[in-house]
Coordinates of C-alpha atoms in Angstrom, one line a residue:
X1 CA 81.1 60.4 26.7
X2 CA 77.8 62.3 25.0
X3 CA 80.6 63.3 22.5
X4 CA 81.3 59.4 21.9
X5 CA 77.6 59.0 21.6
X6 CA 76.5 61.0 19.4
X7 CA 79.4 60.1 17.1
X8 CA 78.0 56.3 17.2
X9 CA 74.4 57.2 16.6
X10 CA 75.5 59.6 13.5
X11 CA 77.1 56.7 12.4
X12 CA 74.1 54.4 12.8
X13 CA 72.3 56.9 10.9
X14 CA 74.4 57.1 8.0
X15 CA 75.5 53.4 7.4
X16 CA 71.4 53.3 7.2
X17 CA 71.1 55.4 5.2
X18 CA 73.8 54.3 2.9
X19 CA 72.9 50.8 3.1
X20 CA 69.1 52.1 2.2
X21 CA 69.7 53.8 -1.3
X22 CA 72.9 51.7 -2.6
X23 CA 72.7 48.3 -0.6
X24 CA 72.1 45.3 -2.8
X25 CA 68.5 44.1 -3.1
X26 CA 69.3 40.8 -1.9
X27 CA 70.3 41.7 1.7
X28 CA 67.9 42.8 4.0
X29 CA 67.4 45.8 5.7
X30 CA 68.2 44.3 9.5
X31 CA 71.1 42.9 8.0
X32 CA 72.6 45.9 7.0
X33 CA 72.7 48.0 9.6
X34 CA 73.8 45.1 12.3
X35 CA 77.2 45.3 10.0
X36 CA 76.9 48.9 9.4
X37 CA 76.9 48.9 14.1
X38 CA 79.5 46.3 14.0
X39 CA 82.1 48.1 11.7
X40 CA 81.5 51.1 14.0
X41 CA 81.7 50.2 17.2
X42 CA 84.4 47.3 16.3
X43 CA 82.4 44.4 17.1
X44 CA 81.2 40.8 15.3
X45 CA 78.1 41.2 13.7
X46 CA 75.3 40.1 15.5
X47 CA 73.7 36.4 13.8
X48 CA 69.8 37.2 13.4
X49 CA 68.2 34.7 14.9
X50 CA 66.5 32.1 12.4
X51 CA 62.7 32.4 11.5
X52 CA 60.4 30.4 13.4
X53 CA 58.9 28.0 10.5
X54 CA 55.5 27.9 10.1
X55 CA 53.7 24.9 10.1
X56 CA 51.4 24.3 6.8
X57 CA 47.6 24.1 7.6
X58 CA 46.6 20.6 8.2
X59 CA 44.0 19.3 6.0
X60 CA 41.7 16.7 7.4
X61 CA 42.2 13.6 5.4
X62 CA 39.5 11.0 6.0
X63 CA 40.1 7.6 5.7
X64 CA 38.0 6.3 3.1
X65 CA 34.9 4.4 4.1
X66 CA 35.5 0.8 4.4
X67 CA 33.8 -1.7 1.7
X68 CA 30.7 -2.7 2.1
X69 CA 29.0 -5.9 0.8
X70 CA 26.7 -5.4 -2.1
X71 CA 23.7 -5.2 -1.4
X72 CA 21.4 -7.7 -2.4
X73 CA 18.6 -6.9 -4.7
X74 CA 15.3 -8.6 -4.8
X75 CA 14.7 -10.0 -8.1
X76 CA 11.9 -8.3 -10.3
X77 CA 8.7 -9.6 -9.7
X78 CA 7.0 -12.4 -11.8
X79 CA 5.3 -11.4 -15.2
X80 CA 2.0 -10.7 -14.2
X81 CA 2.5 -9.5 -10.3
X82 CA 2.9 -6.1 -9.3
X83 CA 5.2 -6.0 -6.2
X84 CA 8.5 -6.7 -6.8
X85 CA 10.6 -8.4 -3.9
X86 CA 7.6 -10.2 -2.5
X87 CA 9.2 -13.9 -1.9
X88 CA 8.4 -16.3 -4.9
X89 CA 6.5 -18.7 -2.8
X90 CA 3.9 -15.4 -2.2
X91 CA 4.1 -14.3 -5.4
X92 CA 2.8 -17.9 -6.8
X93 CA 0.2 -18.2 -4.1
X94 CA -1.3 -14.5 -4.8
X95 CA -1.2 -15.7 -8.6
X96 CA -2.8 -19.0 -8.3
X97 CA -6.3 -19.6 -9.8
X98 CA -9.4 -19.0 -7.6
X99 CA -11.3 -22.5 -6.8
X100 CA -14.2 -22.8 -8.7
X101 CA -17.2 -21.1 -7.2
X102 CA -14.7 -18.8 -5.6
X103 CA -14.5 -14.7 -6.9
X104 CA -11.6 -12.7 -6.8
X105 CA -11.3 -9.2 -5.2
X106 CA -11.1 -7.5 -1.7
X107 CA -14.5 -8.3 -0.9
X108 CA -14.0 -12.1 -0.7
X109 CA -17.6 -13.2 -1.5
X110 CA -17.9 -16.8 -2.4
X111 CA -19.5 -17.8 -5.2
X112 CA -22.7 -19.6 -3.7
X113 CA -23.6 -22.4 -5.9
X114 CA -20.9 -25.1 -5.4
X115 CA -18.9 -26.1 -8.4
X116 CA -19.8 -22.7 -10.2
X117 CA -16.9 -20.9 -11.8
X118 CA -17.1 -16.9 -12.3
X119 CA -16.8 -17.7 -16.0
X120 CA -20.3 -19.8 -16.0
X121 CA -22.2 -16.5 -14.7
X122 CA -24.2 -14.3 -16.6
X123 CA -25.1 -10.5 -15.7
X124 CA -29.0 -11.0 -15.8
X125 CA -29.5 -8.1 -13.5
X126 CA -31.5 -5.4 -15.5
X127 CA -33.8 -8.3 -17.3
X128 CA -37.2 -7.6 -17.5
X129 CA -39.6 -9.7 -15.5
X130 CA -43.1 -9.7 -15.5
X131 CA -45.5 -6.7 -14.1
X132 CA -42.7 -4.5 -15.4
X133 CA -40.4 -5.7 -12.9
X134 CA -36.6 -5.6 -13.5
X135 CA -34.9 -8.9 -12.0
X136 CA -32.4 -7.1 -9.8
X137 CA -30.6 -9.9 -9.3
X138 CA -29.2 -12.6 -11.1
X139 CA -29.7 -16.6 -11.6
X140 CA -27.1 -19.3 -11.5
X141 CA -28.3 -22.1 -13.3
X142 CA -26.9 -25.3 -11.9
X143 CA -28.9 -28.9 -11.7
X144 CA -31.2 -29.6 -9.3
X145 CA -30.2 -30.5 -5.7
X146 CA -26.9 -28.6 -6.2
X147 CA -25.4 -27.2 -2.8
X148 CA -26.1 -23.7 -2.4
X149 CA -22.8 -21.7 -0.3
X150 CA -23.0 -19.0 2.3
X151 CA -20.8 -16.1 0.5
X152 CA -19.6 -14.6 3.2
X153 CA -19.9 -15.0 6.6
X154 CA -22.8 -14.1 8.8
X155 CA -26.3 -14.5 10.6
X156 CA -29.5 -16.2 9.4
X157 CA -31.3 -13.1 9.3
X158 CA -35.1 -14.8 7.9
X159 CA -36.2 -17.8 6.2
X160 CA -39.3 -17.1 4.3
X161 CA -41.1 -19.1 1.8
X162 CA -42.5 -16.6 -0.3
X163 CA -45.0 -16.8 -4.0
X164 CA -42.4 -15.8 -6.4
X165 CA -38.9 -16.9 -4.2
X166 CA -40.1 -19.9 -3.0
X167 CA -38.2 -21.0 -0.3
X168 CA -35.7 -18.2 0.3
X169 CA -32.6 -16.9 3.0
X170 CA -32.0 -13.5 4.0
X171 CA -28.2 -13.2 5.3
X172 CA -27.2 -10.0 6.8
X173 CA -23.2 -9.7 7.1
X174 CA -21.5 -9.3 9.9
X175 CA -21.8 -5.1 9.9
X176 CA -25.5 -5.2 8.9
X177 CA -24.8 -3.0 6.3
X178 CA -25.5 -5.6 3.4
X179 CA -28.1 -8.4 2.6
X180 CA -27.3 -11.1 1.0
X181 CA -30.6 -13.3 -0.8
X182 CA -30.9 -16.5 -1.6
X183 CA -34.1 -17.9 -3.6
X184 CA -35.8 -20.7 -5.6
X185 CA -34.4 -23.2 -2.8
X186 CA -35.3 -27.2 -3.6
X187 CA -34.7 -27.0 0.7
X188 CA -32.5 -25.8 3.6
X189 CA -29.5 -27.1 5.2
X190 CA -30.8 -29.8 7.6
X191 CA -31.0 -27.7 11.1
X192 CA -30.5 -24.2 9.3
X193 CA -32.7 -21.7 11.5
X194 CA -32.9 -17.8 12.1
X195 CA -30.2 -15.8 14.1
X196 CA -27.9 -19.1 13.2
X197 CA -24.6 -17.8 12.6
X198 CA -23.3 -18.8 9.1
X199 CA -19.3 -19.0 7.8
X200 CA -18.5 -18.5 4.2
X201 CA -18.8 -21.7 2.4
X202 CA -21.3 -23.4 4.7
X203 CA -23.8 -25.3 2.8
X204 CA -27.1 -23.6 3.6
X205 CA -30.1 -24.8 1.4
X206 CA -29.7 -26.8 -2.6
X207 CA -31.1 -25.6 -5.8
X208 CA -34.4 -25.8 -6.6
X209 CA -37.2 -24.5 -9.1
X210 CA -39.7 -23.3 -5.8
X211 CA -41.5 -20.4 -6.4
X212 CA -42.1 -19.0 -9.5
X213 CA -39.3 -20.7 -10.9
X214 CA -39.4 -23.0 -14.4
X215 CA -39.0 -26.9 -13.1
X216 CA -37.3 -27.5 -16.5
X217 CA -34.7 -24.4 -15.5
X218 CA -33.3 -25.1 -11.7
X219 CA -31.4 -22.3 -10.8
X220 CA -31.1 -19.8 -7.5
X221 CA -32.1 -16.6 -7.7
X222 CA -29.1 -14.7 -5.9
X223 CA -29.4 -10.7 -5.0
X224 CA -27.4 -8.1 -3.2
X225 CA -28.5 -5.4 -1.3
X226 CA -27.4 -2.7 1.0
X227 CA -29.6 -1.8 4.4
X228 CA -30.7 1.3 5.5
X229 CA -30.1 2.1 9.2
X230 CA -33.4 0.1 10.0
X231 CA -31.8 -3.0 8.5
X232 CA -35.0 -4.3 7.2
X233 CA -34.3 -7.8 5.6
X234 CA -37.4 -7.0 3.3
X235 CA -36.0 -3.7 1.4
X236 CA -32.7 -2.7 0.5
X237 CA -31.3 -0.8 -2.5
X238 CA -30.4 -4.0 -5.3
X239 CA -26.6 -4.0 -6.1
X240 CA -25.6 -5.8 -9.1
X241 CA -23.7 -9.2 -8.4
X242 CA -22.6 -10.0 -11.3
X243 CA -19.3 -7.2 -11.0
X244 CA -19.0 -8.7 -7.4
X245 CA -18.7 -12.3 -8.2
X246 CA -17.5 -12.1 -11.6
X247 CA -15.3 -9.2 -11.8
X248 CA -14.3 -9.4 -7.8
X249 CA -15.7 -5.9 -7.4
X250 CA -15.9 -4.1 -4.2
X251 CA -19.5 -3.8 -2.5

């Protein structure tokens, strides 16, 4: 029996061998030496069993992204505006004309002679007056009796008839950081009194020549000026309205 062993495995051995260096390149190894046994031992040749196929990688497809409806896009705004996509009606209303006696800007100040446009004004705010005095203000001609307009609104802060203002109206705005001056009045609103609360637009006094005013030259006298923490209706640093009303510049 060992005899009958060994003379099998010499054989194994050999047909390997053989099979190794002279076997064509085309049959594999495993092959070989299952009909290399076979022949040996008298038996069919074992069938290898077939190779488990791989599966190929799987690549995530993704489905592609369903349409969407264009987008609409706002049309570009009007010659003249600066925001496109504001709605048309806004964009006509932002671009309409201010009412006469009305300035433009953030400030909103009215202008306060009624029926006044910004293009009737005239910067007469570093004239000389007399005594060396420089006007710090400036004067809106406009015919006698001509309603004079709160700018903004506010309180009655004084009512003073004074040598050179005549009959005059200090208005402080709402914050008391700003006086607003009124001067050369023909005479107040009827029932205008101090502490009265005023909205912008409110008819307050009429034009007049009182004061030190020319009777052939009717005009108000209209200054600007910003309060210190006392808020003292009498003194204030003079701002220039002219940029204010005309230009709509910021205070």
């Amino acid at each position: 029996m060992k005899s009958l062993v060994l003379v099998v495995c010499g054989l194994l051995v050999g047909a390997a061998g053989y099979w190794w260096l002279y076997g064509p390149d085309t049959v594999s190894t495993g092959t070989q030496i299952n009909q290399a046994v076979a022949q040996a031992t008298g038996g069919a040749p074992a069938t290898p069993a077939p190779a488990t196929p791989v599966a190929p990688e799987r690549v995530a497809l993704q489905s592609p992204p369903a349409a969407q409806p264009p987008t609409s896009v706002a049309p570009a705004a009007e010659a003249g505006h600066l925001d496109a996509g504001v709605p048309p009606a806004s964009l006509g209303a932002a671009n309409a004309p201010a009412p006469a006696g009305e300035a433009a800007g953030g400030n909103g100040l009215l202008l306060p002679v009624q029926g006044i446009a910004r293009a009737d004004l005239h910067d007469t705010f570093t004239d000389a007056r007399s005594e060396g005095r420089v006007h710090d203000a400036i004067d809106i001609m406009a015919a006698a009796g001509t309603p004079v307009l709160a700018v903004a609104d506010g309180t009655v802060e004084k009512l003073f008839d004074s040598q050179r203002g005549g009959l005059t109206i200090y208005q402080f705005e709402p914050s008391g950081r700003y006086a607003y001056y009124y001067a050369h009045l023909q005479r107040y609103a009827d029932g205008l009194a101090e502490k009265q609360t005023l909205r912008r637009g409110q008819v307050i006094g009429y034009v007049g020549s009182t004061g030190n005013a020319s009777p052939d030259a009717p005009h108000l006298h209209f200054a600007i000026f910003k309060l210190g923490p006392e808020r003292h209706w009498w003194e204030g640093e003079a701002l220039n309205p002219y940029p204010v009303l005309h230009d709509g510049q910021a205070l």
